mmCIF file of C-alpha atoms in Angstrom:
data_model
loop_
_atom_site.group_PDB
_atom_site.id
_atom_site.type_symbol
_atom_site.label_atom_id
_atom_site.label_comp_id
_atom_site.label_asym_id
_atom_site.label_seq_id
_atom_site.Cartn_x
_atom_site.Cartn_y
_atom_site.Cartn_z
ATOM 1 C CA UNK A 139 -66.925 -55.488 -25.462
ATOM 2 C CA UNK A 140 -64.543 -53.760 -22.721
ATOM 3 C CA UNK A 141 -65.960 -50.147 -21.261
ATOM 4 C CA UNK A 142 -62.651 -48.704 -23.454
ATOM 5 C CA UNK A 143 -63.116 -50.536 -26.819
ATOM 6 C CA UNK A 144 -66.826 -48.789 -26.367
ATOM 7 C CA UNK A 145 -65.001 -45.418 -25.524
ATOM 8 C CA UNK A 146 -62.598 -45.484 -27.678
ATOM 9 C CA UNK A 147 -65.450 -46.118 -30.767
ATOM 10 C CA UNK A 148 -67.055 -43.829 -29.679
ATOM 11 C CA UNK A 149 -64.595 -41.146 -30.089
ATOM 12 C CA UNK A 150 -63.747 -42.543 -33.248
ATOM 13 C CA UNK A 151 -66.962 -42.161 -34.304
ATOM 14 C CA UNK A 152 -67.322 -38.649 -33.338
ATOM 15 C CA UNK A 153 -65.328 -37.745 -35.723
ATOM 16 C CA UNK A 154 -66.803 -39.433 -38.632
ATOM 17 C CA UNK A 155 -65.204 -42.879 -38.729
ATOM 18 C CA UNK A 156 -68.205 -44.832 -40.384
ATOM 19 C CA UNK A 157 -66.690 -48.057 -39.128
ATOM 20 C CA UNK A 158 -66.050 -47.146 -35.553
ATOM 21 C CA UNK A 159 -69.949 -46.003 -35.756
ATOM 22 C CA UNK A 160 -71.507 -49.039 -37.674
ATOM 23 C CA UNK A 161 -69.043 -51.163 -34.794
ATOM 24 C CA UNK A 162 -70.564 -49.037 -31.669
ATOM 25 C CA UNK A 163 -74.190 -49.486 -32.335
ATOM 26 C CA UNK A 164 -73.495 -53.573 -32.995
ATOM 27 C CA UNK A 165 -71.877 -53.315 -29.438
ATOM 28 C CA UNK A 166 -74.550 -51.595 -28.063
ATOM 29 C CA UNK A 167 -77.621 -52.614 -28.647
ATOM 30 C CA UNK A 168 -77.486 -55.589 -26.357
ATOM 31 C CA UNK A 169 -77.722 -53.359 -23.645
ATOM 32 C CA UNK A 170 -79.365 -50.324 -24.654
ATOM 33 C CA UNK A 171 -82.332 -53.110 -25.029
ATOM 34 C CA UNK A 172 -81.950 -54.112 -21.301
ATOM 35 C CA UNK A 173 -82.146 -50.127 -20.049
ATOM 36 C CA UNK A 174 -84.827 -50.135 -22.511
ATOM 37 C CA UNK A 175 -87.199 -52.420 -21.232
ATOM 38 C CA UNK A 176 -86.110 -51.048 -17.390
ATOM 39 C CA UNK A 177 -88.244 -48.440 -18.387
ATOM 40 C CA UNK A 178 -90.955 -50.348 -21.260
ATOM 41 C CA UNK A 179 -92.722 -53.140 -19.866
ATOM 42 C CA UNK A 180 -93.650 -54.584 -22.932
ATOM 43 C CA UNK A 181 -90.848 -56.136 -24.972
ATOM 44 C CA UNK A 182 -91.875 -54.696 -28.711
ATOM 45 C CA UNK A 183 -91.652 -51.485 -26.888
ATOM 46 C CA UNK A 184 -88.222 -51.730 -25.260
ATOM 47 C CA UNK A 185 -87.409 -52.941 -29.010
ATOM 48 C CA UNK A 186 -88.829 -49.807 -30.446
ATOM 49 C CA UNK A 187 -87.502 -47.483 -28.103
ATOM 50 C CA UNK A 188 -84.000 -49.124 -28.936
ATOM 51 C CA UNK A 189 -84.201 -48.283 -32.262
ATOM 52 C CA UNK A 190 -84.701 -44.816 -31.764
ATOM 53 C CA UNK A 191 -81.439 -44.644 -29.343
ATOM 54 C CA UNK A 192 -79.533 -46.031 -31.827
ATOM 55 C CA UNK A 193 -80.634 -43.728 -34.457
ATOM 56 C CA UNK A 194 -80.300 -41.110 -31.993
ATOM 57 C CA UNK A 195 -76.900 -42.217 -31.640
ATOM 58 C CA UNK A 196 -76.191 -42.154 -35.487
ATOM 59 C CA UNK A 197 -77.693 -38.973 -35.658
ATOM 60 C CA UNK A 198 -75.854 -37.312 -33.122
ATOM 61 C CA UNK A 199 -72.538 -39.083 -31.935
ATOM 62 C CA UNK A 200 -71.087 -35.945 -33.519
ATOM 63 C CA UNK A 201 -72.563 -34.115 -30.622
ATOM 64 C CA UNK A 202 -70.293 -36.533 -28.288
ATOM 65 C CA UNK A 203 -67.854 -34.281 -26.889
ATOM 66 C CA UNK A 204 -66.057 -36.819 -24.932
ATOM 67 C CA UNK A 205 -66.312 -34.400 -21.676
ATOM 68 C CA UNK A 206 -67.832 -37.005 -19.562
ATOM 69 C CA UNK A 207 -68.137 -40.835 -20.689
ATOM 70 C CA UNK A 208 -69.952 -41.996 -23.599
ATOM 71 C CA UNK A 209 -71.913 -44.568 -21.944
ATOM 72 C CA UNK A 210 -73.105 -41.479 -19.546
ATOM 73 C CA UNK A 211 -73.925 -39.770 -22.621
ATOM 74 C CA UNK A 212 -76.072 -43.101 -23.396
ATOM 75 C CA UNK A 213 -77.848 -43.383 -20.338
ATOM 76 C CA UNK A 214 -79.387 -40.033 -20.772
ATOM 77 C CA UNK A 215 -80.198 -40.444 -24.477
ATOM 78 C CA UNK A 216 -81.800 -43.886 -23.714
ATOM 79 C CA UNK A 217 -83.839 -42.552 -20.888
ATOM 80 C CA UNK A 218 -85.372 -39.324 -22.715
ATOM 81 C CA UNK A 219 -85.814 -41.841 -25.689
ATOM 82 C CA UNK A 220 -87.526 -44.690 -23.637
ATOM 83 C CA UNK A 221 -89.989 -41.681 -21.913
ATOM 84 C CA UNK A 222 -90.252 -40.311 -25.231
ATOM 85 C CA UNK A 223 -91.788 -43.988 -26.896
ATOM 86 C CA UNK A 224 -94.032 -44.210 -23.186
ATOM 87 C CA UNK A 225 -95.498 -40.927 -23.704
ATOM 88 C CA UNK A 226 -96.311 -41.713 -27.412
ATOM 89 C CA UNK A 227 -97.783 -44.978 -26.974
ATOM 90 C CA UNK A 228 -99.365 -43.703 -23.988
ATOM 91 C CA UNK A 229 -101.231 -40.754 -26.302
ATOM 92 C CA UNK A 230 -101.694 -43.659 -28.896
ATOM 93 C CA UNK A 231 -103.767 -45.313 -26.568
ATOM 94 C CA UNK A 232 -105.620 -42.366 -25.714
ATOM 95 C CA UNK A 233 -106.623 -42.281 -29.097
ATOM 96 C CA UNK A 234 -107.491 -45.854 -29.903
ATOM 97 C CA UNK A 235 -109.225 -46.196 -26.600
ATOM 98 C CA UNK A 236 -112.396 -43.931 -28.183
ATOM 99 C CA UNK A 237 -112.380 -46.679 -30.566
ATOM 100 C CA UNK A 238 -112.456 -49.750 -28.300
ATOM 101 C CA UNK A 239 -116.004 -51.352 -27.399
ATOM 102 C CA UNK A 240 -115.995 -52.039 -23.413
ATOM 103 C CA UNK A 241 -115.305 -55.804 -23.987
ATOM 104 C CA UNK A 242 -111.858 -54.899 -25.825
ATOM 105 C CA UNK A 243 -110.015 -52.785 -23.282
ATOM 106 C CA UNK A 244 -107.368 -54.803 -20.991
ATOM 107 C CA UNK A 245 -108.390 -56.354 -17.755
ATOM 108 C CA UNK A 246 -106.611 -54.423 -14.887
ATOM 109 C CA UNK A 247 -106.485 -58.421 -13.000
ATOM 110 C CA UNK A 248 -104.393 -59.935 -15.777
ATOM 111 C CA UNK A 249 -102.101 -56.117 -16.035
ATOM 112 C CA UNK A 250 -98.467 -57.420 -14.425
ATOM 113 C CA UNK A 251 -98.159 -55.760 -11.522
ATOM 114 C CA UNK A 252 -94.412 -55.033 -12.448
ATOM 115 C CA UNK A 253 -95.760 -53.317 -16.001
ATOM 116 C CA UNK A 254 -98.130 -51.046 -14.022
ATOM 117 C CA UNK A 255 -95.395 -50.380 -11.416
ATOM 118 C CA UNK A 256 -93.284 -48.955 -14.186
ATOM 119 C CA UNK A 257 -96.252 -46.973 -16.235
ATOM 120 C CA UNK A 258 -97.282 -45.318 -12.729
ATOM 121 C CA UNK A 259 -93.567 -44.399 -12.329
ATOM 122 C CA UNK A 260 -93.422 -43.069 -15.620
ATOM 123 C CA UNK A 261 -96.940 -41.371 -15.028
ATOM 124 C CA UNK A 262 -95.436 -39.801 -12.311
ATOM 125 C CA UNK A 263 -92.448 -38.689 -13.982
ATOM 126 C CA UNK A 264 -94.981 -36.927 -16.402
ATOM 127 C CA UNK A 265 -96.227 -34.889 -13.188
ATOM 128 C CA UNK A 266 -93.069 -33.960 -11.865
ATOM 129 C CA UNK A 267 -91.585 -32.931 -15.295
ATOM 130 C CA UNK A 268 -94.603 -30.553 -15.398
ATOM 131 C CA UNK A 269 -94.127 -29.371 -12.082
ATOM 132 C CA UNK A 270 -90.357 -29.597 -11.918
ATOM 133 C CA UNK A 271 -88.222 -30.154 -15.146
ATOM 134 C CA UNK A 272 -85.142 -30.140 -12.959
ATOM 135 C CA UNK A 273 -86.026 -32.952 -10.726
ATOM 136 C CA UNK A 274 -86.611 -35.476 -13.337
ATOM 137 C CA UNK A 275 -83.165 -36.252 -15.060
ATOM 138 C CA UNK A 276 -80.916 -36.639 -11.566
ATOM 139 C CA UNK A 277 -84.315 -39.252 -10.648
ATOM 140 C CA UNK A 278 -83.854 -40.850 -14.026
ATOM 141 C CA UNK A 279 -80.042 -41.070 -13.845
ATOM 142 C CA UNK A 280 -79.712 -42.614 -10.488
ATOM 143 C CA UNK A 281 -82.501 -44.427 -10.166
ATOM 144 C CA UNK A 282 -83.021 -45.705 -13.424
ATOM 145 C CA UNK A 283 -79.399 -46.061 -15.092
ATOM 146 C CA UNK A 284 -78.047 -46.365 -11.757
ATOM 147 C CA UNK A 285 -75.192 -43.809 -12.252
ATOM 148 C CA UNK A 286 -73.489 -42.248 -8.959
ATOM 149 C CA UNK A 287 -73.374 -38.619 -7.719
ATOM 150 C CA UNK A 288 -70.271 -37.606 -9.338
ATOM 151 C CA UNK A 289 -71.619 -38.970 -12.533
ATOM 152 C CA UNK A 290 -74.581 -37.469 -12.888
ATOM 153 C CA UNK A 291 -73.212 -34.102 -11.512
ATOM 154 C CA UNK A 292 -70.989 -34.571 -14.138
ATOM 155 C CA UNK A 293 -73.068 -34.561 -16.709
ATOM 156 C CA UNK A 294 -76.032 -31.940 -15.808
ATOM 157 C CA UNK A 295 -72.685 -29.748 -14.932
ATOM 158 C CA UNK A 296 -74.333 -29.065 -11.412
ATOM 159 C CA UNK A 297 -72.223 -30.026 -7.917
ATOM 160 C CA UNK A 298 -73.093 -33.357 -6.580
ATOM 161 C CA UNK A 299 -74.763 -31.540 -3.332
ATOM 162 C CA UNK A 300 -77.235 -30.454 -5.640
ATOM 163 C CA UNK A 301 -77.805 -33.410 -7.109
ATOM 164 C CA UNK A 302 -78.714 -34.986 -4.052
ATOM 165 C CA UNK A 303 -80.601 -32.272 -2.848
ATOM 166 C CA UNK A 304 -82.781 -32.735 -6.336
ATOM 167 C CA UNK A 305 -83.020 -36.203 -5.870
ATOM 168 C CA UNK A 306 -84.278 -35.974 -2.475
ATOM 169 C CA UNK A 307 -86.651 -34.061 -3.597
ATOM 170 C CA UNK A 308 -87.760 -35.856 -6.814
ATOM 171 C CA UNK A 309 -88.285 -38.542 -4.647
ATOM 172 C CA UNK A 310 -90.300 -37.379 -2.056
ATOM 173 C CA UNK A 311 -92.540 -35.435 -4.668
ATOM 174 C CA UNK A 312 -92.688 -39.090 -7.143
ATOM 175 C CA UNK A 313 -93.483 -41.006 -3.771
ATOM 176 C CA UNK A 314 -96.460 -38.324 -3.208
ATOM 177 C CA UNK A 315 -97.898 -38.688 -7.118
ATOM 178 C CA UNK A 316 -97.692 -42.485 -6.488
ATOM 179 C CA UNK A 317 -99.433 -43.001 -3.352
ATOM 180 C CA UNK A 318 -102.381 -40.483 -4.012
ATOM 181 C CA UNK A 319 -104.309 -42.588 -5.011
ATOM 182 C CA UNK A 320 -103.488 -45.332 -2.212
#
């Protein structure tokens, strides 16, 4: 589906067409999966993380102004949503790992090194959000979704020289939390 059939749903759907909603999330979900799992390692958790967007997105297309582009409006709900389902698996783990004999817990030599590239960046985005709130969504939006300056600055309503500035930033303090440990 074209960029402007999305839009144009979208809008539609902002105003309570049921259709134009029920015909966005069909369209949608292909690639909310794929920024999904850019974040979520493990493919049951993109999946779940996808359902919550598009729930999300039910819940709240009324929300959708239409001030900046719906599919920037997407890219931040799928990246809070995809941290939110890392930080709750991560705290599920916490809890069944009390449970685990030492035999059952995952061997760190079979781990993919991608998957534990992306759970020590989202580790890391944990620290910063803790230490800096504001540095986290122009990281996620750039880096992750891959949106440009304007975008972004767009959507946190800040000018893009402080978007860079926070991304510089974010960086340098994300390329600190990963490398401690080095």
């Amino acid at each position: 589906m074209g960029d402007e059939r999305q839009e144009e749903l979208a809008r539609r759907a902002a105003t309570g067409d049921r259709a134009a909603l029920n015909d966005l999330l069909a369209a949608i979900r292909p690639q909310v999966l794929r920024r999904c799992a850019r974040f979520l390692p493990c493919f049951q958790d993109a999946e779940e993380a996808c359902q919550d967007v598009l729930l999300q997105v039910a819940r709240r297309i009324e929300r959708f102004e239409g001030r900046s582009l719906f599919s920037t409006w997407l890219h931040v709900v799928v990246a809070n949503s995809a941290r939110q389902t890392y930080r709750t698996l991560k705290r599920r783990a916490v809890e069944e790992a009390h449970d685990l004999t030492p035999l059952d817990r995952p061997d760190p030599r079979t781990t993919s090194v991608i998957a534990g590239s992306r759970l020590d960046f989202l580790d890391a985005l944990e620290r910063l959000e803790a230490r800096r709130p504001d540095l986290v969504a122009p990281i996620v939006l750039r880096d992750v979704c891959q949106l440009d300056y304007n975008e972004i600055a767009e959507h946190l309503g800040i000018p893009v020289g402080t978007v860079k500035s926070r991304i510089h930033q974010g960086r340098s303090d994300l390329r600190e939390y990963l490398f401690q440990g080095a």
